[in-house]
Amino acid sequence: MVSLLHSVIPYHPFKALYVLIITLSVALRGPFWFLYLVPRFLRQHPSWTLRQSFMVQLLKVFLHHTSLVRAHPHWSLLPGAEKERYERISPSEKDVYHGVLNDREIKPVEVGGTWYPTVYGPGDAKRKAVILHFHGGAFVVGDGRKSDFGHGAGLLTSHTDCWVLGLQYRISSNPGCRFPAALQDAVTAYQSLLDRGIPASSIIVSGDSAGANLAIALLRYMTDHPDVLPKPKAALLWCAWVNPGHCLNPKPCSSNRNHGTDYLADSFPEWGVRAYAPAPLDATGPYISPMNHPFRCEGVPMWVQFGEMEILADDIVKFAEGMREIGGNEVELHEDKGAPHDILLLGAVLGFQDTTENMARAMGKWLREKI
């Protein structure tokens, strides 16, 4: 009965009815959740504030039900609120799409990106490099624009001497956008930076959660095709989703030691990996689940951050340790105590502002030493 219900929820009129029921249910239950969490000993983590505990619970419920209705976010390449800071990026005319990017169905397309804090200008003496950032969202939500990544971009620009380009890559909740669409878009954006005269030595690749997975895939692509794209100066990997194939079965998520202290609902990563890597694609392969597939990426120091209380913590540590074991790799592992998943993206919403500031400050110090 439950599986039948889940199979019809994504379709109208069942979707609209389900959204209405859940909205009313959350509105009624929200105050009781808040009151329940007032005593500190009932909170998910003893160091969390009431706001943090309540917002983590609320976001967990929201992501679970968003996953069940299989939301299709609106896709647009119009500037919107970003105005002149938004730019459209055409596929490269150069021969840069090889190997896994040479797909019979999925082809490179025009994408968009938002510049932070201002449009890139080579005459700006204050900023020395460009961070190409890939947003999180399990490959099914997000767009890198101000409403989505504005806070995270602000952290990056305020703690580094860099511009940030937040890429609006194709997300797999939309038709025809499975793997390797996002990786094609990442290559398109990276090549566009090179084409405007920015050397690879002045580019830092960055990503949070699924976006960090995409950043790792881009680095692997550069390693597999060394004559196609030069490697960047460094990589910033925030709460990297390094084992999506593991989420095809949601039970391991619910049994994770940090399941009670993270907002990632079991159904959300499952939706993401099934949309991003549908059968017959191998969701456990190196380009999609890099945790068990370490590779040599010499010359690109990596900042690998994770939250102590997130369900991906053990996977991220395993990935970092595997990469460290390969000669030539340089990996800096940074743990944020008491933090759930992806506070770069959602720290301000969840009430972890102090932790995110300290995290970004530590990253900025590390990055300045590298560039």
mmCIF file of C-alpha atoms in Angstrom:
data_model
loop_
_atom_site.group_PDB
_atom_site.id
_atom_site.type_symbol
_atom_site.label_atom_id
_atom_site.label_comp_id
_atom_site.label_asym_id
_atom_site.label_seq_id
_atom_site.Cartn_x
_atom_site.Cartn_y
_atom_site.Cartn_z
ATOM 1 C CA MET A 1 0.000 0.000 0.000
ATOM 2 C CA VAL A 2 2.824 2.387 0.897
ATOM 3 C CA SER A 3 4.691 1.705 -2.363
ATOM 4 C CA LEU A 4 1.473 2.263 -4.332
ATOM 5 C CA LEU A 5 0.948 5.588 -2.554
ATOM 6 C CA HIS A 6 4.528 6.690 -3.314
ATOM 7 C CA SER A 7 4.069 5.780 -6.975
ATOM 8 C CA VAL A 8 1.041 8.054 -7.474
ATOM 9 C CA ILE A 9 2.085 11.054 -5.320
ATOM 10 C CA PRO A 10 4.308 12.622 -8.025
ATOM 11 C CA TYR A 11 1.331 12.974 -10.393
ATOM 12 C CA HIS A 12 -1.591 15.382 -10.413
ATOM 13 C CA PRO A 13 -4.156 15.573 -8.891
ATOM 14 C CA PHE A 14 -2.556 13.420 -6.182
ATOM 15 C CA LYS A 15 0.482 15.717 -5.938
ATOM 16 C CA ALA A 16 -1.594 18.851 -5.260
ATOM 17 C CA LEU A 17 -3.733 17.041 -2.703
ATOM 18 C CA TYR A 18 -0.663 15.596 -0.968
ATOM 19 C CA VAL A 19 1.062 19.002 -0.790
ATOM 20 C CA LEU A 20 -2.064 20.548 0.738
ATOM 21 C CA ILE A 21 -2.379 17.822 3.366
ATOM 22 C CA ILE A 22 1.295 17.944 4.317
ATOM 23 C CA THR A 23 1.312 21.757 4.501
ATOM 24 C CA LEU A 24 -1.598 21.708 6.913
ATOM 25 C CA SER A 25 -0.051 18.860 8.888
ATOM 26 C CA VAL A 26 3.307 20.628 9.310
ATOM 27 C CA ALA A 27 1.567 23.881 10.239
ATOM 28 C CA LEU A 28 -0.313 22.058 12.999
ATOM 29 C CA ARG A 29 2.612 19.962 14.242
ATOM 30 C CA GLY A 30 5.272 22.692 14.045
ATOM 31 C CA PRO A 31 4.414 24.362 17.369
ATOM 32 C CA PHE A 32 4.448 20.988 19.148
ATOM 33 C CA TRP A 33 7.904 20.191 17.700
ATOM 34 C CA PHE A 34 9.127 23.561 18.949
ATOM 35 C CA LEU A 35 7.782 22.998 22.470
ATOM 36 C CA TYR A 36 9.118 19.442 22.567
ATOM 37 C CA LEU A 37 12.628 20.702 21.814
ATOM 38 C CA VAL A 38 12.649 23.383 24.526
ATOM 39 C CA PRO A 39 14.321 21.058 27.070
ATOM 40 C CA ARG A 40 17.942 20.750 25.990
ATOM 41 C CA PHE A 41 18.136 17.029 26.772
ATOM 42 C CA LEU A 42 15.454 16.325 24.134
ATOM 43 C CA ARG A 43 17.357 18.038 21.307
ATOM 44 C CA GLN A 44 19.186 16.106 18.607
ATOM 45 C CA HIS A 45 22.548 17.332 19.935
ATOM 46 C CA PRO A 46 23.254 18.799 23.408
ATOM 47 C CA SER A 47 25.238 21.742 22.021
ATOM 48 C CA TRP A 48 22.494 22.877 19.643
ATOM 49 C CA THR A 49 20.288 25.870 20.292
ATOM 50 C CA LEU A 50 16.511 25.617 20.158
ATOM 51 C CA ARG A 51 16.519 27.294 16.760
ATOM 52 C CA GLN A 52 19.094 24.897 15.349
ATOM 53 C CA SER A 53 17.221 21.835 16.612
ATOM 54 C CA PHE A 54 13.867 23.044 15.320
ATOM 55 C CA MET A 55 15.173 24.093 11.893
ATOM 56 C CA VAL A 56 17.026 20.796 11.343
ATOM 57 C CA GLN A 57 13.805 18.906 12.125
ATOM 58 C CA LEU A 58 11.727 21.180 9.888
ATOM 59 C CA LEU A 59 14.157 20.896 6.970
ATOM 60 C CA LYS A 60 14.256 17.118 7.302
ATOM 61 C CA VAL A 61 10.483 16.920 6.973
ATOM 62 C CA PHE A 62 10.505 19.363 4.065
ATOM 63 C CA LEU A 63 13.147 17.409 2.109
ATOM 64 C CA HIS A 64 11.355 14.115 2.708
ATOM 65 C CA HIS A 65 8.069 15.344 1.283
ATOM 66 C CA THR A 66 9.779 17.249 -1.544
ATOM 67 C CA SER A 67 11.350 13.939 -2.525
ATOM 68 C CA LEU A 68 8.031 12.126 -2.534
ATOM 69 C CA VAL A 69 6.329 14.645 -4.844
ATOM 70 C CA ARG A 70 9.373 14.671 -7.174
ATOM 71 C CA ALA A 71 9.339 18.455 -7.598
ATOM 72 C CA HIS A 72 10.487 19.834 -10.958
ATOM 73 C CA PRO A 73 12.180 23.210 -10.256
ATOM 74 C CA HIS A 74 11.673 25.902 -12.867
ATOM 75 C CA TRP A 75 14.630 26.139 -15.260
ATOM 76 C CA SER A 76 15.377 29.512 -16.810
ATOM 77 C CA LEU A 77 18.398 31.224 -18.316
ATOM 78 C CA LEU A 78 16.911 34.701 -17.868
ATOM 79 C CA PRO A 79 18.934 37.079 -15.654
ATOM 80 C CA GLY A 80 16.254 37.589 -12.999
ATOM 81 C CA ALA A 81 17.251 39.328 -9.773
ATOM 82 C CA GLU A 82 20.937 38.781 -10.547
ATOM 83 C CA LYS A 83 20.693 41.213 -13.485
ATOM 84 C CA GLU A 84 24.114 41.994 -14.969
ATOM 85 C CA ARG A 85 25.844 39.514 -12.643
ATOM 86 C CA TYR A 86 24.179 36.633 -14.486
ATOM 87 C CA GLU A 87 25.687 35.399 -17.728
ATOM 88 C CA ARG A 88 24.828 32.731 -20.261
ATOM 89 C CA ILE A 89 27.590 30.339 -21.249
ATOM 90 C CA SER A 90 27.551 28.526 -24.574
ATOM 91 C CA PRO A 91 29.080 25.068 -25.111
ATOM 92 C CA SER A 92 32.684 25.246 -26.155
ATOM 93 C CA GLU A 93 33.497 24.992 -29.840
ATOM 94 C CA LYS A 94 36.761 23.339 -28.873
ATOM 95 C CA ASP A 95 37.081 19.565 -28.705
ATOM 96 C CA VAL A 96 36.755 19.218 -24.927
ATOM 97 C CA TYR A 97 33.938 16.671 -24.543
ATOM 98 C CA HIS A 98 35.477 13.192 -24.523
ATOM 99 C CA GLY A 99 35.051 9.822 -22.849
ATOM 100 C CA VAL A 100 32.098 9.764 -20.453
ATOM 101 C CA LEU A 101 30.933 13.121 -21.839
ATOM 102 C CA ASN A 102 30.439 11.653 -25.309
ATOM 103 C CA ASP A 103 26.872 10.453 -24.730
ATOM 104 C CA ARG A 104 24.447 9.426 -27.468
ATOM 105 C CA GLU A 105 21.501 11.210 -25.811
ATOM 106 C CA ILE A 106 22.902 13.915 -23.539
ATOM 107 C CA LYS A 107 24.663 16.751 -25.355
ATOM 108 C CA PRO A 108 26.301 20.008 -24.164
ATOM 109 C CA VAL A 109 23.873 22.931 -24.008
ATOM 110 C CA GLU A 110 23.902 26.586 -23.027
ATOM 111 C CA VAL A 111 23.994 27.109 -19.271
ATOM 112 C CA GLY A 112 24.056 30.064 -16.906
ATOM 113 C CA GLY A 113 26.135 31.378 -14.047
ATOM 114 C CA THR A 114 26.003 34.096 -11.397
ATOM 115 C CA TRP A 115 29.045 36.178 -10.505
ATOM 116 C CA TYR A 116 29.768 37.195 -6.894
ATOM 117 C CA PRO A 117 30.286 39.840 -5.591
ATOM 118 C CA THR A 118 30.453 41.556 -8.995
ATOM 119 C CA VAL A 119 30.996 40.563 -12.597
ATOM 120 C CA TYR A 120 34.553 39.381 -13.229
ATOM 121 C CA GLY A 121 36.917 42.174 -14.152
ATOM 122 C CA PRO A 122 40.618 41.527 -14.780
ATOM 123 C CA GLY A 123 41.476 45.091 -13.718
ATOM 124 C CA ASP A 124 40.324 44.537 -10.121
ATOM 125 C CA ALA A 125 43.536 44.606 -8.087
ATOM 126 C CA LYS A 126 41.819 43.237 -4.961
ATOM 127 C CA ARG A 127 40.770 39.878 -6.387
ATOM 128 C CA LYS A 128 43.387 37.483 -7.685
ATOM 129 C CA ALA A 129 41.501 34.334 -8.735
ATOM 130 C CA VAL A 130 38.125 32.832 -9.644
ATOM 131 C CA ILE A 131 36.258 30.159 -7.701
ATOM 132 C CA LEU A 132 34.055 28.085 -10.012
ATOM 133 C CA HIS A 133 31.412 26.734 -7.653
ATOM 134 C CA PHE A 134 28.895 23.931 -8.138
ATOM 135 C CA HIS A 135 25.868 24.109 -5.820
ATOM 136 C CA GLY A 136 24.439 21.245 -3.802
ATOM 137 C CA GLY A 137 20.973 19.739 -3.898
ATOM 138 C CA ALA A 138 21.356 15.996 -4.671
ATOM 139 C CA PHE A 139 21.473 16.866 -8.396
ATOM 140 C CA VAL A 140 17.710 17.559 -8.305
ATOM 141 C CA VAL A 141 17.333 21.045 -6.753
ATOM 142 C CA GLY A 142 19.310 24.308 -6.696
ATOM 143 C CA ASP A 143 20.588 26.787 -9.286
ATOM 144 C CA GLY A 144 23.551 28.700 -7.816
ATOM 145 C CA ARG A 145 21.675 32.013 -7.941
ATOM 146 C CA LYS A 146 21.424 34.560 -5.133
ATOM 147 C CA SER A 147 18.342 33.051 -3.496
ATOM 148 C CA ASP A 148 19.998 29.628 -3.538
ATOM 149 C CA PHE A 149 23.701 30.242 -2.934
ATOM 150 C CA GLY A 150 23.958 33.921 -2.043
ATOM 151 C CA HIS A 151 24.989 33.305 1.566
ATOM 152 C CA GLY A 152 27.540 30.646 0.663
ATOM 153 C CA ALA A 153 29.000 32.847 -2.056
ATOM 154 C CA GLY A 154 29.263 35.674 0.447
ATOM 155 C CA LEU A 155 31.321 33.465 2.743
ATOM 156 C CA LEU A 156 33.657 32.544 -0.108
ATOM 157 C CA THR A 157 34.163 36.113 -1.336
ATOM 158 C CA SER A 158 34.580 37.628 2.137
ATOM 159 C CA HIS A 159 37.237 35.128 3.207
ATOM 160 C CA THR A 160 39.208 34.913 -0.047
ATOM 161 C CA ASP A 161 40.576 37.301 -2.649
ATOM 162 C CA CYS A 162 38.449 35.662 -5.334
ATOM 163 C CA TRP A 163 35.471 36.158 -7.545
ATOM 164 C CA VAL A 164 32.922 33.354 -7.429
ATOM 165 C CA LEU A 165 31.018 32.024 -10.429
ATOM 166 C CA GLY A 166 28.043 29.951 -9.248
ATOM 167 C CA LEU A 167 27.175 27.626 -12.105
ATOM 168 C CA GLN A 168 23.561 26.873 -12.948
ATOM 169 C CA TYR A 169 24.160 23.375 -14.256
ATOM 170 C CA ARG A 170 21.401 21.052 -15.438
ATOM 171 C CA ILE A 171 19.646 19.233 -12.595
ATOM 172 C CA SER A 172 18.328 15.734 -13.085
ATOM 173 C CA SER A 173 14.806 16.365 -11.808
ATOM 174 C CA ASN A 174 14.204 17.839 -15.279
ATOM 175 C CA PRO A 175 13.801 15.505 -18.285
ATOM 176 C CA GLY A 176 16.913 14.675 -20.281
ATOM 177 C CA CYS A 177 19.334 15.912 -17.615
ATOM 178 C CA ARG A 178 20.811 12.717 -16.190
ATOM 179 C CA PHE A 179 24.537 12.083 -15.977
ATOM 180 C CA PRO A 180 26.688 13.296 -17.735
ATOM 181 C CA ALA A 181 24.713 16.532 -18.279
ATOM 182 C CA ALA A 182 26.035 18.269 -15.152
ATOM 183 C CA LEU A 183 29.622 17.235 -15.911
ATOM 184 C CA GLN A 184 29.302 18.512 -19.484
ATOM 185 C CA ASP A 185 28.142 21.835 -18.021
ATOM 186 C CA ALA A 186 31.072 21.911 -15.605
ATOM 187 C CA VAL A 187 33.498 21.433 -18.501
ATOM 188 C CA THR A 188 31.663 24.134 -20.475
ATOM 189 C CA ALA A 189 32.015 26.631 -17.614
ATOM 190 C CA TYR A 190 35.649 25.780 -16.900
ATOM 191 C CA GLN A 191 36.604 26.145 -20.571
ATOM 192 C CA SER A 192 34.739 29.463 -20.741
ATOM 193 C CA LEU A 193 36.972 30.824 -17.958
ATOM 194 C CA LEU A 194 40.056 29.724 -19.876
ATOM 195 C CA ASP A 195 38.677 31.306 -23.059
ATOM 196 C CA ARG A 196 38.347 34.697 -21.387
ATOM 197 C CA GLY A 197 42.036 34.641 -20.517
ATOM 198 C CA ILE A 198 41.901 33.334 -16.951
ATOM 199 C CA PRO A 199 44.767 30.848 -16.507
ATOM 200 C CA ALA A 200 44.097 27.527 -14.806
ATOM 201 C CA SER A 201 46.543 28.634 -12.100
ATOM 202 C CA SER A 202 43.995 31.317 -11.150
ATOM 203 C CA ILE A 203 40.972 29.006 -10.999
ATOM 204 C CA ILE A 204 39.752 27.151 -7.905
ATOM 205 C CA VAL A 205 37.112 24.456 -8.369
ATOM 206 C CA SER A 206 34.565 24.273 -5.562
ATOM 207 C CA GLY A 207 31.343 22.478 -4.724
ATOM 208 C CA ASP A 208 29.036 21.626 -1.838
ATOM 209 C CA SER A 209 27.373 18.233 -1.362
ATOM 210 C CA ALA A 210 26.332 17.011 -4.841
ATOM 211 C CA GLY A 211 28.263 19.973 -6.226
ATOM 212 C CA ALA A 212 31.398 18.663 -4.521
ATOM 213 C CA ASN A 213 30.724 15.312 -6.185
ATOM 214 C CA LEU A 214 30.623 17.200 -9.497
ATOM 215 C CA ALA A 215 33.880 19.005 -8.678
ATOM 216 C CA ILE A 216 35.557 15.644 -7.998
ATOM 217 C CA ALA A 217 34.195 14.283 -11.290
ATOM 218 C CA LEU A 218 35.638 17.300 -13.110
ATOM 219 C CA LEU A 219 39.050 16.707 -11.520
ATOM 220 C CA ARG A 220 38.886 13.041 -12.519
ATOM 221 C CA TYR A 221 37.962 14.039 -16.068
ATOM 222 C CA MET A 222 40.999 16.338 -16.217
ATOM 223 C CA THR A 223 43.172 13.499 -14.913
ATOM 224 C CA ASP A 224 41.747 11.031 -17.452
ATOM 225 C CA HIS A 225 42.178 13.553 -20.296
ATOM 226 C CA PRO A 226 45.302 15.572 -19.421
ATOM 227 C CA ASP A 227 45.600 17.058 -22.912
ATOM 228 C CA VAL A 228 42.040 18.439 -22.892
ATOM 229 C CA LEU A 229 41.856 20.690 -19.812
ATOM 230 C CA PRO A 230 44.602 21.977 -17.495
ATOM 231 C CA LYS A 231 44.046 21.348 -13.789
ATOM 232 C CA PRO A 232 42.980 24.181 -11.464
ATOM 233 C CA LYS A 233 45.049 25.731 -8.690
ATOM 234 C CA ALA A 234 43.073 24.072 -5.878
ATOM 235 C CA ALA A 235 39.762 22.415 -5.002
ATOM 236 C CA LEU A 236 37.291 23.187 -2.201
ATOM 237 C CA LEU A 237 35.057 20.207 -1.370
ATOM 238 C CA TRP A 238 32.293 20.973 1.127
ATOM 239 C CA CYS A 239 30.404 17.994 2.621
ATOM 240 C CA ALA A 240 31.034 16.022 -0.555
ATOM 241 C CA TRP A 241 28.452 13.403 -1.512
ATOM 242 C CA VAL A 242 31.049 10.793 -2.430
ATOM 243 C CA ASN A 243 28.954 7.610 -2.418
ATOM 244 C CA PRO A 244 25.580 8.189 -4.128
ATOM 245 C CA GLY A 245 25.389 4.544 -5.212
ATOM 246 C CA HIS A 246 25.025 3.628 -1.539
ATOM 247 C CA CYS A 247 21.761 5.602 -1.439
ATOM 248 C CA LEU A 248 19.931 3.449 -3.995
ATOM 249 C CA ASN A 249 18.803 1.594 -0.897
ATOM 250 C CA PRO A 250 17.700 4.146 1.728
ATOM 251 C CA LYS A 251 18.019 1.699 4.643
ATOM 252 C CA PRO A 252 21.759 2.377 5.196
ATOM 253 C CA CYS A 253 20.903 6.065 5.642
ATOM 254 C CA SER A 254 18.309 5.350 8.339
ATOM 255 C CA SER A 255 20.782 3.121 10.202
ATOM 256 C CA ASN A 256 23.609 5.674 9.992
ATOM 257 C CA ARG A 257 25.027 6.738 13.379
ATOM 258 C CA ASN A 258 24.243 10.394 12.549
ATOM 259 C CA HIS A 259 20.755 9.838 11.189
ATOM 260 C CA GLY A 260 19.198 11.579 14.162
ATOM 261 C CA THR A 261 21.425 14.660 13.951
ATOM 262 C CA ASP A 262 21.201 15.423 10.236
ATOM 263 C CA TYR A 263 18.445 16.900 8.106
ATOM 264 C CA LEU A 264 19.057 14.605 5.131
ATOM 265 C CA ALA A 265 15.947 12.443 4.897
ATOM 266 C CA ASP A 266 16.445 8.933 3.484
ATOM 267 C CA SER A 267 14.218 9.637 0.491
ATOM 268 C CA PHE A 268 16.082 12.757 -0.655
ATOM 269 C CA PRO A 269 19.459 11.228 -1.640
ATOM 270 C CA GLU A 270 17.613 8.201 -3.041
ATOM 271 C CA TRP A 271 15.611 10.480 -5.345
ATOM 272 C CA GLY A 272 18.785 12.278 -6.320
ATOM 273 C CA VAL A 273 20.824 9.236 -7.315
ATOM 274 C CA ARG A 274 17.928 7.581 -9.156
ATOM 275 C CA ALA A 275 17.394 10.749 -11.199
ATOM 276 C CA TYR A 276 21.089 11.440 -11.791
ATOM 277 C CA ALA A 277 22.138 7.885 -12.598
ATOM 278 C CA PRO A 278 19.077 5.894 -13.692
ATOM 279 C CA ALA A 279 19.505 2.310 -14.866
ATOM 280 C CA PRO A 280 21.402 1.091 -16.801
ATOM 281 C CA LEU A 281 23.993 3.650 -15.622
ATOM 282 C CA ASP A 282 26.293 2.327 -12.886
ATOM 283 C CA ALA A 283 25.715 4.567 -9.870
ATOM 284 C CA THR A 284 28.668 2.963 -8.091
ATOM 285 C CA GLY A 285 31.180 3.849 -10.822
ATOM 286 C CA PRO A 286 34.125 6.239 -10.340
ATOM 287 C CA TYR A 287 32.505 9.320 -11.916
ATOM 288 C CA ILE A 288 29.371 9.061 -9.753
ATOM 289 C CA SER A 289 30.565 7.434 -6.503
ATOM 290 C CA PRO A 290 34.249 8.364 -6.074
ATOM 291 C CA MET A 291 34.606 7.178 -2.466
ATOM 292 C CA ASN A 292 35.877 3.739 -3.450
ATOM 293 C CA HIS A 293 37.746 4.995 -6.516
ATOM 294 C CA PRO A 294 40.622 7.252 -5.386
ATOM 295 C CA PHE A 295 42.761 8.730 -8.159
ATOM 296 C CA ARG A 296 45.958 10.667 -8.608
ATOM 297 C CA CYS A 297 45.366 14.422 -8.794
ATOM 298 C CA GLU A 298 48.856 15.767 -8.320
ATOM 299 C CA GLY A 299 49.261 19.518 -8.186
ATOM 300 C CA VAL A 300 45.718 20.263 -6.966
ATOM 301 C CA PRO A 301 45.593 20.670 -3.170
ATOM 302 C CA MET A 302 42.146 19.766 -1.833
ATOM 303 C CA TRP A 303 40.245 21.258 1.085
ATOM 304 C CA VAL A 304 37.814 18.545 2.256
ATOM 305 C CA GLN A 305 35.290 19.770 4.830
ATOM 306 C CA PHE A 306 32.542 17.881 6.658
ATOM 307 C CA GLY A 307 30.182 18.257 9.605
ATOM 308 C CA GLU A 308 30.687 16.025 12.624
ATOM 309 C CA MET A 309 26.969 15.212 12.869
ATOM 310 C CA GLU A 310 26.109 14.609 9.202
ATOM 311 C CA ILE A 311 25.312 11.190 7.755
ATOM 312 C CA LEU A 312 28.031 11.589 5.122
ATOM 313 C CA ALA A 313 30.823 12.108 7.678
ATOM 314 C CA ASP A 314 32.285 8.600 7.565
ATOM 315 C CA ASP A 315 32.119 8.463 3.758
ATOM 316 C CA ILE A 316 33.934 11.790 3.434
ATOM 317 C CA VAL A 317 36.702 10.714 5.807
ATOM 318 C CA LYS A 318 37.119 7.451 3.879
ATOM 319 C CA PHE A 319 37.329 9.371 0.588
ATOM 320 C CA ALA A 320 39.918 11.790 1.974
ATOM 321 C CA GLU A 321 42.030 9.003 3.430
ATOM 322 C CA GLY A 322 41.896 7.096 0.141
ATOM 323 C CA MET A 323 43.038 10.144 -1.783
ATOM 324 C CA ARG A 324 45.834 10.805 0.718
ATOM 325 C CA GLU A 325 47.227 7.308 0.197
ATOM 326 C CA ILE A 326 48.008 8.074 -3.441
ATOM 327 C CA GLY A 327 51.387 9.692 -3.923
ATOM 328 C CA GLY A 328 51.317 13.294 -5.075
ATOM 329 C CA ASN A 329 47.887 14.097 -3.647
ATOM 330 C CA GLU A 330 47.548 16.834 -1.025
ATOM 331 C CA VAL A 331 44.387 16.674 1.104
ATOM 332 C CA GLU A 332 43.439 18.924 4.016
ATOM 333 C CA LEU A 333 40.592 17.398 6.064
ATOM 334 C CA HIS A 334 38.530 19.868 8.115
ATOM 335 C CA GLU A 335 35.839 18.783 10.591
ATOM 336 C CA ASP A 336 33.227 21.180 11.986
ATOM 337 C CA LYS A 337 32.194 19.992 15.423
ATOM 338 C CA GLY A 338 28.462 19.672 16.056
ATOM 339 C CA ALA A 339 27.545 20.608 12.475
ATOM 340 C CA PRO A 340 25.032 18.830 10.214
ATOM 341 C CA HIS A 341 25.364 18.491 6.458
ATOM 342 C CA ASP A 342 26.335 21.387 4.152
ATOM 343 C CA ILE A 343 26.391 24.433 6.398
ATOM 344 C CA LEU A 344 28.096 26.376 3.601
ATOM 345 C CA LEU A 345 24.754 26.292 1.789
ATOM 346 C CA LEU A 346 22.294 26.254 4.694
ATOM 347 C CA GLY A 347 24.185 27.337 7.805
ATOM 348 C CA ALA A 348 22.426 30.706 7.982
ATOM 349 C CA VAL A 349 18.991 29.122 7.584
ATOM 350 C CA LEU A 350 19.681 26.515 10.258
ATOM 351 C CA GLY A 351 21.257 28.918 12.734
ATOM 352 C CA PHE A 352 24.901 27.811 12.438
ATOM 353 C CA GLN A 353 26.289 31.231 11.467
ATOM 354 C CA ASP A 354 29.196 31.185 13.925
ATOM 355 C CA THR A 355 30.287 27.735 12.782
ATOM 356 C CA THR A 356 30.112 28.700 9.115
ATOM 357 C CA GLU A 357 32.155 31.851 9.729
ATOM 358 C CA ASN A 358 34.851 29.891 11.530
ATOM 359 C CA MET A 359 34.823 27.271 8.783
ATOM 360 C CA ALA A 360 35.144 29.868 6.017
ATOM 361 C CA ARG A 361 37.888 31.678 7.919
ATOM 362 C CA ALA A 362 39.903 28.453 8.206
ATOM 363 C CA MET A 363 39.394 27.777 4.493
ATOM 364 C CA GLY A 364 40.517 31.295 3.591
ATOM 365 C CA LYS A 365 43.722 30.918 5.598
ATOM 366 C CA TRP A 366 44.449 27.563 3.927
ATOM 367 C CA LEU A 367 43.693 28.887 0.445
ATOM 368 C CA ARG A 368 45.874 31.962 0.812
ATOM 369 C CA GLU A 369 48.776 29.675 1.634
ATOM 370 C CA LYS A 370 48.153 27.768 -1.600
ATOM 371 C CA ILE A 371 47.669 30.657 -4.008
#
